[in-house]
mmCIF file of C-alpha atoms in Angstrom:
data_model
loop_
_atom_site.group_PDB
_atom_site.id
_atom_site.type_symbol
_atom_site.label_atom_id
_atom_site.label_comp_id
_atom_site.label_asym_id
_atom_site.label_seq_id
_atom_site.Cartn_x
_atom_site.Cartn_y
_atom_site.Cartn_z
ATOM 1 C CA UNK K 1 77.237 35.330 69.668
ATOM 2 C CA UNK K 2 75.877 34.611 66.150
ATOM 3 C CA UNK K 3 75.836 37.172 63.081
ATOM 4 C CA UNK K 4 72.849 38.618 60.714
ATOM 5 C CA UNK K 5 72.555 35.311 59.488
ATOM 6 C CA UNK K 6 72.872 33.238 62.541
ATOM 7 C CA UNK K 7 75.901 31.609 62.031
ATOM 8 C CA UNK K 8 78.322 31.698 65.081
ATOM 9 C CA UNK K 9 80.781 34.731 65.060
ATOM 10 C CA UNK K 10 84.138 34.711 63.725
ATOM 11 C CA UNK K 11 86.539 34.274 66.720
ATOM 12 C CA UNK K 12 89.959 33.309 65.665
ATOM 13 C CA UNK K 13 92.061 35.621 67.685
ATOM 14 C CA UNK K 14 91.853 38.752 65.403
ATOM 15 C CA UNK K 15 89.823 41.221 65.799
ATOM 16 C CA UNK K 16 86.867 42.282 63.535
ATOM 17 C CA UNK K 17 88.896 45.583 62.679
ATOM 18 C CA UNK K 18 92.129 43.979 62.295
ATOM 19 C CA UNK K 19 90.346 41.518 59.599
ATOM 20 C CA UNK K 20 88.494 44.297 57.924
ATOM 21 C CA UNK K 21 92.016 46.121 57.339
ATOM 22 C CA UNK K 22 93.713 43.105 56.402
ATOM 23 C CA UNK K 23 90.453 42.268 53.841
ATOM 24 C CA UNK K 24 91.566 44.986 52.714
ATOM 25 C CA UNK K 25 94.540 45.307 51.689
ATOM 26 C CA UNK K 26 94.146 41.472 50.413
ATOM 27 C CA UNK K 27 91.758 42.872 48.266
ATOM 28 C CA UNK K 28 93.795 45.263 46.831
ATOM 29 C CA UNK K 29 96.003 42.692 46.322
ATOM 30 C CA UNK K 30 93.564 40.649 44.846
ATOM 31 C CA UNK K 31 92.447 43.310 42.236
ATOM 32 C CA UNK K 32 96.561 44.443 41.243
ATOM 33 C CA UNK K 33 96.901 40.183 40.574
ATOM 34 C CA UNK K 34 93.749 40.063 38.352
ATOM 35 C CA UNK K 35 94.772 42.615 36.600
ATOM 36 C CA UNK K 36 98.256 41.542 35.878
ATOM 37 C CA UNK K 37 97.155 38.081 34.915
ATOM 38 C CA UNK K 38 94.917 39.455 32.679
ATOM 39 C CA UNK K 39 97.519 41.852 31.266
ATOM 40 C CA UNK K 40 99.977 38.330 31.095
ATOM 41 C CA UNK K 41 97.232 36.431 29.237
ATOM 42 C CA UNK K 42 96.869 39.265 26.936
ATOM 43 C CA UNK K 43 100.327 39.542 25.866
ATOM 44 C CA UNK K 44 100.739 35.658 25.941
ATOM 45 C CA UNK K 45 98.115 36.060 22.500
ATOM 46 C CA UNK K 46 99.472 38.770 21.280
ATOM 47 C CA UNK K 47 103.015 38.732 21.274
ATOM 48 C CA UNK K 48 104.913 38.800 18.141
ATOM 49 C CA UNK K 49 108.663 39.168 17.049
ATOM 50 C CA UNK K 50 111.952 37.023 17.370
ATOM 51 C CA UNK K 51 111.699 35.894 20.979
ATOM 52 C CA UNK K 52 107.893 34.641 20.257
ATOM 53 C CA UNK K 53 108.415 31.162 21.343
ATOM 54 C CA UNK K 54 110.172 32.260 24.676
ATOM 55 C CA UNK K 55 107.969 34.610 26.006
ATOM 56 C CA UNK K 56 104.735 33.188 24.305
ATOM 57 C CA UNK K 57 105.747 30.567 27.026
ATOM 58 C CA UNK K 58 107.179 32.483 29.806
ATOM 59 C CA UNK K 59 103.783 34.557 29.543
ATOM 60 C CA UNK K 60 102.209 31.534 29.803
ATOM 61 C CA UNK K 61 104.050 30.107 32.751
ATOM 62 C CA UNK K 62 103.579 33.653 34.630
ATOM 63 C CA UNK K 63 99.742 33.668 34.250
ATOM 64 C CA UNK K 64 98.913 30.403 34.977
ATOM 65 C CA UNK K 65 100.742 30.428 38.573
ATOM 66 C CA UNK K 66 99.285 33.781 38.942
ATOM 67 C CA UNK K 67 95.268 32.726 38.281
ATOM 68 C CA UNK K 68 95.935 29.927 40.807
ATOM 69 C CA UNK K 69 97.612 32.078 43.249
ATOM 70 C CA UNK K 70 93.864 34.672 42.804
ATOM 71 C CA UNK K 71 91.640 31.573 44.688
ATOM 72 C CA UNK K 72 93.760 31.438 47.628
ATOM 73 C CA UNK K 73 93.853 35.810 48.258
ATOM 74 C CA UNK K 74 90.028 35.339 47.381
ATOM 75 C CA UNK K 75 89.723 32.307 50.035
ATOM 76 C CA UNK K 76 91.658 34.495 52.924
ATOM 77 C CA UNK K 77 89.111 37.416 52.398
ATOM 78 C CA UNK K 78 86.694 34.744 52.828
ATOM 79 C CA UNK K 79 87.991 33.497 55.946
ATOM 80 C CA UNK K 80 88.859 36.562 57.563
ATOM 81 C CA UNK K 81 84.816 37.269 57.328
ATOM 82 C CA UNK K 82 84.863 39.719 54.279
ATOM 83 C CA UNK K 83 83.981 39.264 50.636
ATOM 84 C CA UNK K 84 85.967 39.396 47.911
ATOM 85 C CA UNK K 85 85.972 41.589 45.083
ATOM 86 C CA UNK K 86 84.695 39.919 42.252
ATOM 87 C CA UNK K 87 83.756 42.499 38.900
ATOM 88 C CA UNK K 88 85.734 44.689 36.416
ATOM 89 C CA UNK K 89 84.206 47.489 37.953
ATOM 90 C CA UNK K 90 85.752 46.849 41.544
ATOM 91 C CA UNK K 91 89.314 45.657 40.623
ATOM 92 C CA UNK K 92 89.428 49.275 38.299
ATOM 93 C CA UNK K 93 88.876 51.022 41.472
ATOM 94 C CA UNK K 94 91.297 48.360 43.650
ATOM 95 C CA UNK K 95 94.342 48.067 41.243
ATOM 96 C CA UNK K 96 97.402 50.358 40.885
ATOM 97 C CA UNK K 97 97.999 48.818 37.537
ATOM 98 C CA UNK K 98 96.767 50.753 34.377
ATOM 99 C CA UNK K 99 95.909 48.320 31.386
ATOM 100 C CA UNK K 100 97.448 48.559 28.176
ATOM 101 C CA UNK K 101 95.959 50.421 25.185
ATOM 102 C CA UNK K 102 96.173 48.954 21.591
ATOM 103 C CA UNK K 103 99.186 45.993 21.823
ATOM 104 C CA UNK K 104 102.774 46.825 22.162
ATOM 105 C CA UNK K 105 105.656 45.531 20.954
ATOM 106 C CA UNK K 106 107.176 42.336 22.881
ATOM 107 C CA UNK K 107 109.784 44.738 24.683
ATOM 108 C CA UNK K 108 107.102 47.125 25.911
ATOM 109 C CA UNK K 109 105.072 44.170 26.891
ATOM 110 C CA UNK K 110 107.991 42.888 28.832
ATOM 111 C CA UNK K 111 108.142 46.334 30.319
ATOM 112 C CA UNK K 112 104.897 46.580 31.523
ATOM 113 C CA UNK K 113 105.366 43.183 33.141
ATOM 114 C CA UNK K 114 108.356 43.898 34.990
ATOM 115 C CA UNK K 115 106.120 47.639 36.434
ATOM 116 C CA UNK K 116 103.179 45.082 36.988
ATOM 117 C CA UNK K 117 105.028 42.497 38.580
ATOM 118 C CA UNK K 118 106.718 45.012 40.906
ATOM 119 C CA UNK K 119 103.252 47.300 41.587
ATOM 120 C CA UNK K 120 101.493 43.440 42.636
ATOM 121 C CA UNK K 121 104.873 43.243 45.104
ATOM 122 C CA UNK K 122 104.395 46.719 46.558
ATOM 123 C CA UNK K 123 101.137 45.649 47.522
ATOM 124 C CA UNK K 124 101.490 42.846 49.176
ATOM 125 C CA UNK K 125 104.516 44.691 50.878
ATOM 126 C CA UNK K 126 101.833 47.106 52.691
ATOM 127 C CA UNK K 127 99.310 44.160 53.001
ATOM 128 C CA UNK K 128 101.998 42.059 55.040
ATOM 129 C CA UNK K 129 102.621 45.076 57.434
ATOM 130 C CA UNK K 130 99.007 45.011 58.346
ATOM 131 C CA UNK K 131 98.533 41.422 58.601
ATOM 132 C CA UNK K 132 102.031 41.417 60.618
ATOM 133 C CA UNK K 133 100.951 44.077 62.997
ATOM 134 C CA UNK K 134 97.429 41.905 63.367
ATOM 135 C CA UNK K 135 99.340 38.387 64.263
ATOM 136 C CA UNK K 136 97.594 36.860 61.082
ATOM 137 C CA UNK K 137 100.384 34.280 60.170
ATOM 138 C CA UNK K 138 98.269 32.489 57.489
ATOM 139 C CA UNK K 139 98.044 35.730 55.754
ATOM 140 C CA UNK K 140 101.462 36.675 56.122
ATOM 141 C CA UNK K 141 102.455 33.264 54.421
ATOM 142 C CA UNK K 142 100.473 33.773 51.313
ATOM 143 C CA UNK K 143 101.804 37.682 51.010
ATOM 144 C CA UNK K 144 105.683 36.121 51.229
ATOM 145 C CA UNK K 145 104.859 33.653 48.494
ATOM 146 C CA UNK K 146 103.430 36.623 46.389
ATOM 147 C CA UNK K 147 106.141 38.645 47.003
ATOM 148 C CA UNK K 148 108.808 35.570 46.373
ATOM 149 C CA UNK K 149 106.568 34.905 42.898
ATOM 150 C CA UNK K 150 106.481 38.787 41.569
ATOM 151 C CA UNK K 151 110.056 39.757 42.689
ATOM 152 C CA UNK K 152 111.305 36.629 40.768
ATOM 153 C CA UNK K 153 108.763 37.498 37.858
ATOM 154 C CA UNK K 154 109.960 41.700 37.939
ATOM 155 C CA UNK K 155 113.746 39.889 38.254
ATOM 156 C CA UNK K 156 113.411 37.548 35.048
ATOM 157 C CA UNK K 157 111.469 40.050 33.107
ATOM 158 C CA UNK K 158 114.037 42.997 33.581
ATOM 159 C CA UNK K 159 117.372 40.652 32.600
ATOM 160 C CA UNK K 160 115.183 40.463 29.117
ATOM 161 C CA UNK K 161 115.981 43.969 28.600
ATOM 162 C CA UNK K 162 119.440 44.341 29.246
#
């Protein structure tokens, strides 16, 4: 059996409703981890006070893992038959995380971090239950990496404030 386009169907042992819901969610998880590296790269610039150098660097750190973690959720869409959100105007509608207005201070910056961090790990939470209850291990593995990356990011970020 061949698609619209005549190339062969997609038969990997999931079904075409199982890969639509885990597309899903993957996108959703897509759009929260745009979002926060965008916040990350923001506040990487813009960050200003007595712990510049440190988090001018641990921003830095955090955003570039996260923009090369973006290709491989954008990939898994791919391979699972769906396309991935690409535009502004889809990751507004797709992401749990609000952007910040104006710039705030370095601790409210590291505050917003530690919510984003932690909203990008509650999503991938729900997107590893469906691709768990579809058998889709290669999704599964990048969602535990996520959630091993953000926890540890939320985790750093929140010992800054105590």
């Amino acid at each position: 059996m061949t698609d619209k386009n005549n190339a062969p169907a997609i038969n990997i042992g999931i079904t075409s409703e199982d890969r639509a819901a885990v597309a899903q969610e993957l996108s959703k998880l897509l759009a929260d981890s745009y979002t926060l590296y965008l916040m990350t790269h923001n506040f990487h610039w813009n960050v200003t006070g007595p712990m510049f150098n440190a988090l001018h660097q641990m921003f830095m750190d955090q955003y570039t893992e996260t923009w090369n973690a973006l290709d491989e959720i954008a990939e898994r869409i791919r391979a699972l038959g769906h396309y991935a959100p690409g535009t502004y105007a889809e990751y507004g509608k797709l992401s749990t995380i609000a952007e910040p207005q104006g710039v705030p201070s370095a601790m409210e910056m590291i505050e917003m971090l530690v919510k984003g961090n932690e909203a990008v790990a509650k999503t991938a939470r729900a997107a590893f239950a469906k691709a768990d209850a579809a058998n889709d291990q290669p999704t599964a593995d990048i969602l535990t990496q996520r959630l091993d990356v953000h926890e540890k990011n939320a985790w750093m970020l929140r010992s800054m404030l105590q």
